[in-house]
Amino acid sequence: MARINDSFRKLKAGYLFPEIGRRVTKFCSENPQANVIRLGIGDVTEPLPPVIVKAFHKAVDELASRQTFRGYGPEQGYDFLRQAIVDNDYLARGAAVELDEVFISDGSKCDTGNILDVFGADNIVAITDPVYPVYVDTNVMAGRTGQADDAGRFAGLVYIPCTAANNFIPELPEGKVDLIYLCYPNNPTGTVTRREQLQQWVGYAKANDAVILYDAAYEAYITDPAIPHSIYEIEGARDVAIEFRSFSKTAGFTGVRCAFTVVPKSLMGTAADGEKVSFHALWNRRHCTKFNGVSYPVQRAAEAVYSAQGKPQVRAIIDFYLENARLIREGLQASGMTVYGGVNAPYVWVKTPGTETSWEFFDRLLNQAHLVGTPGSGFGAAGEGYFRLSAFNSRDKVEEAVRRFRNVIG
Ligand code: MLT
């Protein structure tokens, strides 16, 4: 009989969001009259902007004609999209990224998990706590950890707590680590990192031959000009960092699926024999072997995000979600709750009342207010006692959610 990958047995039974979905489905089947409002998973609700829909349609029509039909595209993505990314996301911000360093994919969740293929099994991995659970679970699956303790911390990982005591700003690891996951604007706390802080991480990575895996999926929510959008805005970052970006929350692509990863050619790792090897070459090899590219119409739709009409249309939707975040943040503050984030990010991080645990608060909100959020402990041990609310929903549902929240708390 074939052996399983035993590392999977170290994981908690279910991934966080399906587990929430399971509880909500059960509640809805037992309470069919309940009008449940979901501010749990960060899934967009607003329709695609018109210019993106138009580009999408046009590309589908091209596939309907022999003259313009396309089969397999380049695994790494079409140059028209890679160039638009380089020009708008990087060169326009003074960050040097070259076209062939951009790899188009179908999602940052996949990319942050898949990137582990190019790293040796004995690398020491540091993660902030709380954290996007994919970083932890994929390392567990890859066999890089021991068992979890009662709080859910896996042996072998280096956890860097982000708490109210340190303003949710992670401190540099005390010893040497090889891989560091950073996510800014942060999921789940909604906090941001300043240029000087990021410079310290780049300095640490250089001094320790470490690689930073920088998840910037929410960069479009940054409104403060002092906050960097890309790690490559920081001097020296090209030699130490891989960056993940996504169209999911930027342009409403959670269902459409398009993202990209930047692997600079100057980023090197060490082989067992001591030779220096380019991670770019390894990722390119991996990408071409295991991936056949994102569909042509999706890439044309993503390209339209950067068009003269696309930019303001996309911006209007992001501003809409940011206004939702403000309403949530200020509404909860007015009812005496302690809240963080939600200014340059679509997530509001709420301290649970009294000594209530995250899951107790989740159950109370669901049962008493028919509201769904995400329990902080689902993002790690340091998330216990917190609750995440997402700003992705319609205005009337967000306003109604704030009213219900206040009734439960007040
Ligand atoms: C979240 O709610 O944390 C995100 O939507 C999850 C994801 O992007 O995969």
GROMACS .gro file of C-alpha atoms and ligand atoms in nm:
model
  419
    1MET     CA    1   0.000   0.000   0.000
    2ALA     CA    2   0.134   0.346  -0.088
    3ARG     CA    3   0.264   0.552   0.204
    4ILE     CA    4   0.112   0.893   0.269
    5ASN     CA    5   0.307   1.210   0.339
    6ASP     CA    6   0.293   1.177   0.718
    7SER     CA    7   0.354   1.550   0.761
    8PHE     CA    8  -0.010   1.611   0.671
    9ARG     CA    9  -0.110   1.436   0.993
   10LYS     CA   10   0.060   1.712   1.194
   11LEU     CA   11  -0.183   1.970   1.054
   12LYS     CA   12  -0.503   2.074   1.222
   13ALA     CA   13  -0.792   1.884   1.062
   14GLY     CA   14  -0.914   2.165   0.838
   15TYR     CA   15  -0.780   2.484   0.682
   16LEU     CA   16  -0.910   2.791   0.867
   17PHE     CA   17  -1.158   2.931   0.616
   18PRO     CA   18  -1.329   2.602   0.523
   19GLU     CA   19  -1.367   2.539   0.898
   20ILE     CA   20  -1.543   2.873   0.939
   21GLY     CA   21  -1.755   2.792   0.634
   22ARG     CA   22  -1.852   2.459   0.791
   23ARG     CA   23  -1.969   2.627   1.113
   24VAL     CA   24  -2.160   2.895   0.924
   25THR     CA   25  -2.329   2.639   0.696
   26LYS     CA   26  -2.436   2.439   1.002
   27PHE     CA   27  -2.572   2.752   1.169
   28CYS     CA   28  -2.761   2.854   0.853
   29SER     CA   29  -2.915   2.510   0.811
   30GLU     CA   30  -3.033   2.519   1.173
   31ASN     CA   31  -3.148   2.883   1.145
   32PRO     CA   32  -3.276   2.923   0.789
   33GLN     CA   33  -3.441   3.257   0.870
   34ALA     CA   34  -3.114   3.418   0.984
   35ASN     CA   35  -2.976   3.693   0.761
   36VAL     CA   36  -2.607   3.618   0.808
   37ILE     CA   37  -2.353   3.889   0.720
   38ARG     CA   38  -2.006   3.762   0.629
   39LEU     CA   39  -1.699   3.965   0.714
   40GLY     CA   40  -1.485   3.654   0.749
   41ILE     CA   41  -1.273   3.548   0.452
   42GLY     CA   42  -1.139   3.843   0.256
   43ASP     CA   43  -1.342   3.780  -0.055
   44VAL     CA   44  -1.437   4.073  -0.276
   45THR     CA   45  -1.802   4.154  -0.343
   46GLU     CA   46  -1.798   4.438  -0.598
   47PRO     CA   47  -1.826   4.352  -0.969
   48LEU     CA   48  -1.529   4.385  -1.203
   49PRO     CA   49  -1.473   4.740  -1.335
   50PRO     CA   50  -1.617   4.794  -1.687
   51VAL     CA   51  -1.282   4.842  -1.862
   52ILE     CA   52  -1.162   4.507  -1.728
   53VAL     CA   53  -1.480   4.331  -1.840
   54LYS     CA   54  -1.439   4.485  -2.186
   55ALA     CA   55  -1.079   4.363  -2.217
   56PHE     CA   56  -1.183   4.020  -2.093
   57HIS     CA   57  -1.464   3.994  -2.355
   58LYS     CA   58  -1.240   4.116  -2.635
   59ALA     CA   59  -0.978   3.852  -2.553
   60VAL     CA   60  -1.241   3.576  -2.546
   61ASP     CA   61  -1.362   3.693  -2.889
   62GLU     CA   62  -1.005   3.667  -3.021
   63LEU     CA   63  -1.005   3.302  -2.922
   64ALA     CA   64  -1.319   3.251  -3.132
   65SER     CA   65  -1.143   3.334  -3.458
   66ARG     CA   66  -0.879   3.125  -3.642
   67GLN     CA   67  -0.668   3.435  -3.716
   68THR     CA   68  -0.639   3.543  -3.356
   69PHE     CA   69  -0.675   3.212  -3.173
   70ARG     CA   70  -0.401   3.125  -2.919
   71GLY     CA   71  -0.311   2.797  -2.757
   72TYR     CA   72  -0.048   2.760  -2.487
   73GLY     CA   73   0.101   3.092  -2.386
   74PRO     CA   74   0.442   3.148  -2.227
   75GLU     CA   75   0.450   2.972  -1.887
   76GLN     CA   76   0.587   3.288  -1.726
   77GLY     CA   77   0.310   3.506  -1.867
   78TYR     CA   78   0.263   3.728  -2.172
   79ASP     CA   79   0.507   4.014  -2.212
   80PHE     CA   80   0.221   4.267  -2.246
   81LEU     CA   81   0.120   4.200  -1.884
   82ARG     CA   82   0.473   4.159  -1.747
   83GLN     CA   83   0.573   4.493  -1.903
   84ALA     CA   84   0.265   4.670  -1.762
   85ILE     CA   85   0.355   4.535  -1.417
   86VAL     CA   86   0.720   4.642  -1.443
   87ASP     CA   87   0.628   4.992  -1.560
   88ASN     CA   88   0.343   5.063  -1.320
   89ASP     CA   89   0.415   4.864  -1.007
   90TYR     CA   90   0.792   4.899  -0.999
   91LEU     CA   91   0.964   5.152  -1.226
   92ALA     CA   92   0.702   5.415  -1.140
   93ARG     CA   93   0.800   5.370  -0.773
   94GLY     CA   94   1.171   5.376  -0.836
   95ALA     CA   95   1.206   5.000  -0.786
   96ALA     CA   96   1.421   4.822  -1.043
   97VAL     CA   97   1.252   4.505  -1.164
   98GLU     CA   98   1.306   4.350  -1.507
   99LEU     CA   99   1.039   4.192  -1.725
  100ASP     CA  100   1.182   3.842  -1.707
  101GLU     CA  101   1.188   3.858  -1.326
  102VAL     CA  102   0.805   3.866  -1.321
  103PHE     CA  103   0.622   3.531  -1.321
  104ILE     CA  104   0.246   3.546  -1.381
  105SER     CA  105   0.045   3.290  -1.188
  106ASP     CA  106  -0.305   3.203  -1.075
  107GLY     CA  107  -0.271   3.324  -0.716
  108SER     CA  108  -0.047   3.433  -0.433
  109LYS     CA  109  -0.181   3.157  -0.210
  110CYS     CA  110  -0.044   2.905  -0.461
  111ASP     CA  111   0.280   3.097  -0.512
  112THR     CA  112   0.362   3.138  -0.143
  113GLY     CA  113   0.313   2.763  -0.102
  114ASN     CA  114   0.484   2.658  -0.427
  115ILE     CA  115   0.794   2.871  -0.367
  116LEU     CA  116   0.905   2.618  -0.107
  117ASP     CA  117   0.999   2.382  -0.393
  118VAL     CA  118   1.317   2.583  -0.454
  119PHE     CA  119   1.434   2.590  -0.092
  120GLY     CA  120   1.622   2.312   0.087
  121ALA     CA  121   1.440   2.112   0.352
  122ASP     CA  122   1.677   2.213   0.632
  123ASN     CA  123   1.626   2.590   0.605
  124ILE     CA  124   1.515   2.751   0.932
  125VAL     CA  125   1.189   2.934   0.870
  126ALA     CA  126   1.068   3.240   1.062
  127ILE     CA  127   0.709   3.356   1.057
  128THR     CA  128   0.532   3.638   1.233
  129ASP     CA  129   0.254   3.536   1.469
  130PRO     CA  130  -0.037   3.586   1.392
  131VAL     CA  131   0.013   3.504   1.026
  132TYR     CA  132  -0.164   3.403   0.703
  133PRO     CA  133  -0.198   3.028   0.775
  134VAL     CA  134  -0.079   2.918   0.431
  135TYR     CA  135   0.284   3.001   0.520
  136VAL     CA  136   0.275   2.766   0.819
  137ASP     CA  137   0.068   2.485   0.671
  138THR     CA  138   0.275   2.459   0.353
  139ASN     CA  139   0.594   2.429   0.558
  140VAL     CA  140   0.432   2.158   0.766
  141MET     CA  141   0.327   1.973   0.449
  142ALA     CA  142   0.682   2.006   0.314
  143GLY     CA  143   0.815   1.830   0.625
  144ARG     CA  144   0.999   2.130   0.767
  145THR     CA  145   0.846   2.107   1.115
  146GLY     CA  146   0.788   1.877   1.407
  147GLN     CA  147   0.455   1.839   1.586
  148ALA     CA  148   0.239   2.130   1.706
  149ASP     CA  149   0.213   2.211   2.077
  150ASP     CA  150  -0.118   2.279   2.255
  151ALA     CA  151  -0.118   2.640   2.137
  152GLY     CA  152  -0.071   2.523   1.776
  153ARG     CA  153   0.299   2.624   1.744
  154PHE     CA  154   0.500   2.379   1.534
  155ALA     CA  155   0.839   2.262   1.654
  156GLY     CA  156   1.111   2.379   1.418
  157LEU     CA  157   0.950   2.707   1.313
  158VAL     CA  158   1.072   3.037   1.460
  159TYR     CA  159   0.769   3.241   1.568
  160ILE     CA  160   0.799   3.619   1.594
  161PRO     CA  161   0.508   3.748   1.802
  162CYS     CA  162   0.325   4.059   1.685
  163THR     CA  163   0.117   4.188   1.972
  164ALA     CA  164  -0.031   4.512   2.097
  165ALA     CA  165   0.276   4.535   2.325
  166ASN     CA  166   0.505   4.576   2.024
  167ASN     CA  167   0.247   4.761   1.811
  168PHE     CA  168   0.226   4.450   1.593
  169ILE     CA  169   0.575   4.526   1.461
  170PRO     CA  170   0.785   4.208   1.452
  171GLU     CA  171   1.129   4.221   1.605
  172LEU     CA  172   1.429   4.080   1.420
  173PRO     CA  173   1.500   3.715   1.511
  174GLU     CA  174   1.763   3.672   1.782
  175GLY     CA  175   1.950   3.394   1.605
  176LYS     CA  176   2.003   3.310   1.241
  177VAL     CA  177   1.710   3.207   1.024
  178ASP     CA  178   1.716   3.133   0.651
  179LEU     CA  179   1.365   3.216   0.533
  180ILE     CA  180   1.144   3.496   0.664
  181TYR     CA  181   0.781   3.552   0.569
  182LEU     CA  182   0.663   3.912   0.586
  183CYS     CA  183   0.320   4.033   0.474
  184TYR     CA  184   0.246   4.406   0.439
  185PRO     CA  185  -0.011   4.555   0.462
  186ASN     CA  186  -0.054   4.275   0.708
  187ASN     CA  187  -0.301   3.995   0.693
  188PRO     CA  188  -0.453   3.953   0.953
  189THR     CA  189  -0.372   4.259   1.170
  190GLY     CA  190  -0.418   4.526   0.900
  191THR     CA  191  -0.100   4.699   1.016
  192VAL     CA  192   0.173   4.837   0.787
  193THR     CA  193   0.550   4.855   0.786
  194ARG     CA  194   0.753   5.171   0.749
  195ARG     CA  195   1.053   5.209   0.523
  196GLU     CA  196   1.304   5.208   0.814
  197GLN     CA  197   1.159   4.884   0.952
  198LEU     CA  198   1.177   4.716   0.615
  199GLN     CA  199   1.534   4.843   0.575
  200GLN     CA  200   1.622   4.664   0.901
  201TRP     CA  201   1.479   4.337   0.768
  202VAL     CA  202   1.675   4.372   0.446
  203GLY     CA  203   1.988   4.440   0.653
  204TYR     CA  204   1.920   4.132   0.866
  205ALA     CA  205   1.866   3.916   0.555
  206LYS     CA  206   2.192   4.039   0.399
  207ALA     CA  207   2.389   3.981   0.717
  208ASN     CA  208   2.247   3.631   0.761
  209ASP     CA  209   2.226   3.514   0.397
  210ALA     CA  210   1.851   3.484   0.451
  211VAL     CA  211   1.570   3.525   0.199
  212ILE     CA  212   1.261   3.736   0.270
  213LEU     CA  213   0.935   3.609   0.120
  214TYR     CA  214   0.745   3.935   0.096
  215ASP     CA  215   0.369   3.908   0.045
  216ALA     CA  216   0.236   4.242  -0.081
  217ALA     CA  217  -0.109   4.118  -0.185
  218TYR     CA  218  -0.274   4.419  -0.017
  219GLU     CA  219  -0.036   4.695  -0.132
  220ALA     CA  220  -0.311   4.869  -0.330
  221TYR     CA  221  -0.475   4.962   0.002
  222ILE     CA  222  -0.183   5.182   0.106
  223THR     CA  223  -0.286   5.547   0.104
  224ASP     CA  224  -0.005   5.691   0.318
  225PRO     CA  225   0.274   5.799   0.077
  226ALA     CA  226   0.542   5.724   0.339
  227ILE     CA  227   0.466   5.352   0.333
  228PRO     CA  228   0.649   5.139   0.074
  229HIS     CA  229   0.436   4.934  -0.167
  230SER     CA  230   0.716   4.700  -0.267
  231ILE     CA  231   1.015   4.564  -0.080
  232TYR     CA  232   1.220   4.656  -0.387
  233GLU     CA  233   1.175   5.021  -0.294
  234ILE     CA  234   1.428   4.938  -0.022
  235GLU     CA  235   1.796   4.950  -0.115
  236GLY     CA  236   1.954   4.607  -0.135
  237ALA     CA  237   1.624   4.416  -0.137
  238ARG     CA  238   1.684   4.272  -0.484
  239ASP     CA  239   1.960   4.057  -0.336
  240VAL     CA  240   1.749   3.914  -0.054
  241ALA     CA  241   1.378   3.916  -0.136
  242ILE     CA  242   1.107   3.749  -0.342
  243GLU     CA  243   0.782   3.945  -0.372
  244PHE     CA  244   0.428   3.813  -0.417
  245ARG     CA  245   0.151   4.028  -0.565
  246SER     CA  246  -0.207   3.954  -0.658
  247PHE     CA  247  -0.492   4.102  -0.860
  248SER     CA  248  -0.743   3.940  -0.620
  249LYS     CA  249  -0.794   4.225  -0.377
  250THR     CA  250  -0.658   4.494  -0.609
  251ALA     CA  251  -0.898   4.441  -0.897
  252GLY     CA  252  -1.160   4.196  -0.773
  253PHE     CA  253  -0.993   3.885  -0.918
  254THR     CA  254  -1.056   3.637  -0.634
  255GLY     CA  255  -1.271   3.436  -0.875
  256VAL     CA  256  -1.089   3.532  -1.195
  257ARG     CA  257  -0.745   3.426  -1.060
  258CYS     CA  258  -0.432   3.618  -1.153
  259ALA     CA  259  -0.122   3.707  -0.953
  260PHE     CA  260   0.253   3.731  -0.996
  261THR     CA  261   0.579   3.664  -0.820
  262VAL     CA  262   0.898   3.860  -0.866
  263VAL     CA  263   1.225   3.671  -0.832
  264PRO     CA  264   1.524   3.900  -0.899
  265LYS     CA  265   1.810   3.747  -1.094
  266SER     CA  266   2.057   3.873  -0.833
  267LEU     CA  267   1.900   3.660  -0.557
  268MET     CA  268   2.132   3.367  -0.490
  269GLY     CA  269   2.120   3.059  -0.270
  270THR     CA  270   2.382   2.803  -0.177
  271ALA     CA  271   2.393   2.443  -0.305
  272ALA     CA  272   2.512   2.147  -0.097
  273ASP     CA  273   2.858   2.171  -0.260
  274GLY     CA  274   2.882   2.542  -0.174
  275GLU     CA  275   2.813   2.668  -0.526
  276LYS     CA  276   2.601   2.984  -0.554
  277VAL     CA  277   2.282   2.920  -0.751
  278SER     CA  278   2.020   3.164  -0.879
  279PHE     CA  279   1.673   3.122  -0.729
  280HIS     CA  280   1.539   3.284  -1.046
  281ALA     CA  281   1.670   2.993  -1.254
  282LEU     CA  282   1.522   2.740  -1.012
  283TRP     CA  283   1.182   2.910  -0.998
  284ASN     CA  284   1.175   2.939  -1.376
  285ARG     CA  285   1.252   2.566  -1.402
  286ARG     CA  286   0.981   2.484  -1.150
  287HIS     CA  287   0.726   2.713  -1.314
  288CYS     CA  288   0.783   2.566  -1.662
  289THR     CA  289   0.764   2.211  -1.528
  290LYS     CA  290   0.456   2.239  -1.312
  291PHE     CA  291   0.255   2.526  -1.465
  292ASN     CA  292   0.122   2.607  -1.811
  293GLY     CA  293   0.044   2.971  -1.760
  294VAL     CA  294  -0.264   3.181  -1.686
  295SER     CA  295  -0.529   3.196  -1.957
  296TYR     CA  296  -0.494   3.464  -2.224
  297PRO     CA  297  -0.827   3.642  -2.150
  298VAL     CA  298  -0.740   3.663  -1.780
  299GLN     CA  299  -0.404   3.820  -1.859
  300ARG     CA  300  -0.566   4.072  -2.094
  301ALA     CA  301  -0.815   4.154  -1.816
  302ALA     CA  302  -0.525   4.204  -1.574
  303GLU     CA  303  -0.346   4.426  -1.825
  304ALA     CA  304  -0.653   4.653  -1.833
  305VAL     CA  305  -0.600   4.726  -1.461
  306TYR     CA  306  -0.305   4.944  -1.568
  307SER     CA  307  -0.482   5.126  -1.852
  308ALA     CA  308  -0.572   5.495  -1.829
  309GLN     CA  309  -0.937   5.405  -1.770
  310GLY     CA  310  -0.859   5.102  -1.555
  311LYS     CA  311  -0.659   5.287  -1.291
  312PRO     CA  312  -0.940   5.516  -1.168
  313GLN     CA  313  -1.201   5.239  -1.194
  314VAL     CA  314  -0.992   5.006  -0.980
  315ARG     CA  315  -0.905   5.288  -0.739
  316ALA     CA  316  -1.274   5.364  -0.684
  317ILE     CA  317  -1.339   5.007  -0.570
  318ILE     CA  318  -1.039   5.004  -0.336
  319ASP     CA  319  -1.154   5.338  -0.190
  320PHE     CA  320  -1.499   5.188  -0.142
  321TYR     CA  321  -1.357   4.899   0.064
  322LEU     CA  322  -1.133   5.138   0.257
  323GLU     CA  323  -1.440   5.343   0.349
  324ASN     CA  324  -1.602   5.019   0.471
  325ALA     CA  325  -1.292   4.959   0.682
  326ARG     CA  326  -1.323   5.309   0.829
  327LEU     CA  327  -1.690   5.253   0.914
  328ILE     CA  328  -1.606   4.925   1.088
  329ARG     CA  329  -1.306   5.070   1.271
  330GLU     CA  330  -1.481   5.383   1.393
  331GLY     CA  331  -1.810   5.208   1.465
  332LEU     CA  332  -1.641   4.953   1.688
  333GLN     CA  333  -1.423   5.214   1.856
  334ALA     CA  334  -1.737   5.415   1.935
  335SER     CA  335  -1.875   5.114   2.119
  336GLY     CA  336  -1.561   5.092   2.330
  337MET     CA  337  -1.379   4.817   2.143
  338THR     CA  338  -1.003   4.824   2.095
  339VAL     CA  339  -0.927   4.802   1.724
  340TYR     CA  340  -0.616   4.807   1.505
  341GLY     CA  341  -0.550   4.822   1.131
  342GLY     CA  342  -0.813   4.911   0.873
  343VAL     CA  343  -0.643   5.233   0.759
  344ASN     CA  344  -0.402   5.122   0.485
  345ALA     CA  345  -0.551   4.773   0.476
  346PRO     CA  346  -0.889   4.604   0.429
  347TYR     CA  347  -0.870   4.419   0.763
  348VAL     CA  348  -0.966   4.543   1.109
  349TRP     CA  349  -0.811   4.357   1.402
  350VAL     CA  350  -1.035   4.370   1.708
  351LYS     CA  351  -0.953   4.282   2.071
  352THR     CA  352  -1.217   4.040   2.196
  353PRO     CA  353  -1.412   4.164   2.498
  354GLY     CA  354  -1.296   4.063   2.847
  355THR     CA  355  -1.145   3.718   2.859
  356GLU     CA  356  -1.346   3.573   2.572
  357THR     CA  357  -1.140   3.353   2.339
  358SER     CA  358  -1.146   3.416   1.966
  359TRP     CA  359  -1.364   3.112   1.893
  360GLU     CA  360  -1.601   3.194   2.184
  361PHE     CA  361  -1.645   3.541   2.041
  362PHE     CA  362  -1.692   3.394   1.692
  363ASP     CA  363  -1.974   3.169   1.820
  364ARG     CA  364  -2.136   3.451   2.019
  365LEU     CA  365  -2.135   3.690   1.722
  366LEU     CA  366  -2.272   3.421   1.491
  367ASN     CA  367  -2.546   3.315   1.731
  368GLN     CA  368  -2.650   3.652   1.870
  369ALA     CA  369  -2.586   3.886   1.576
  370HIS     CA  370  -2.567   3.650   1.278
  371LEU     CA  371  -2.228   3.801   1.198
  372VAL     CA  372  -1.924   3.614   1.069
  373GLY     CA  373  -1.564   3.722   1.128
  374THR     CA  374  -1.241   3.527   1.163
  375PRO     CA  375  -1.112   3.414   1.503
  376GLY     CA  376  -0.763   3.552   1.564
  377SER     CA  377  -0.636   3.222   1.702
  378GLY     CA  378  -0.690   3.074   1.355
  379PHE     CA  379  -0.391   3.285   1.247
  380GLY     CA  380  -0.163   3.162   1.526
  381ALA     CA  381  -0.121   3.145   1.901
  382ALA     CA  382  -0.052   3.519   1.933
  383GLY     CA  383  -0.385   3.585   1.759
  384GLU     CA  384  -0.576   3.442   2.054
  385GLY     CA  385  -0.796   3.710   2.209
  386TYR     CA  386  -0.840   3.888   1.875
  387PHE     CA  387  -1.089   3.880   1.593
  388ARG     CA  388  -1.049   3.984   1.229
  389LEU     CA  389  -1.318   4.169   1.036
  390SER     CA  390  -1.286   4.211   0.663
  391ALA     CA  391  -1.403   4.524   0.482
  392PHE     CA  392  -1.510   4.330   0.174
  393ASN     CA  393  -1.885   4.362   0.153
  394SER     CA  394  -2.158   4.596   0.032
  395ARG     CA  395  -2.206   4.927   0.215
  396ASP     CA  396  -2.549   4.839   0.354
  397LYS     CA  397  -2.422   4.508   0.491
  398VAL     CA  398  -2.121   4.675   0.652
  399GLU     CA  399  -2.343   4.940   0.814
  400GLU     CA  400  -2.584   4.676   0.934
  401ALA     CA  401  -2.292   4.466   1.066
  402VAL     CA  402  -2.163   4.761   1.269
  403ARG     CA  403  -2.513   4.816   1.416
  404ARG     CA  404  -2.542   4.450   1.512
  405PHE     CA  405  -2.191   4.449   1.654
  406ARG     CA  406  -2.275   4.743   1.877
  407ASN     CA  407  -2.593   4.574   2.000
  408VAL     CA  408  -2.399   4.266   2.102
  409ILE     CA  409  -2.114   4.459   2.265
  410GLY     CA  410  -2.303   4.758   2.400
  411MLT     C1  411  -0.808   3.596   0.383
  411MLT     O1  412  -0.924   3.614   0.415
  411MLT     O2  413  -0.714   3.591   0.466
  411MLT     C2  414  -0.776   3.583   0.238
  411MLT     O3  415  -0.887   3.606   0.160
  411MLT     C3  416  -0.727   3.450   0.209
  411MLT     C4  417  -0.659   3.442   0.079
  411MLT     O4  418  -0.633   3.543   0.014
  411MLT     O5  419  -0.625   3.330   0.043
   0.00000   0.00000   0.00000
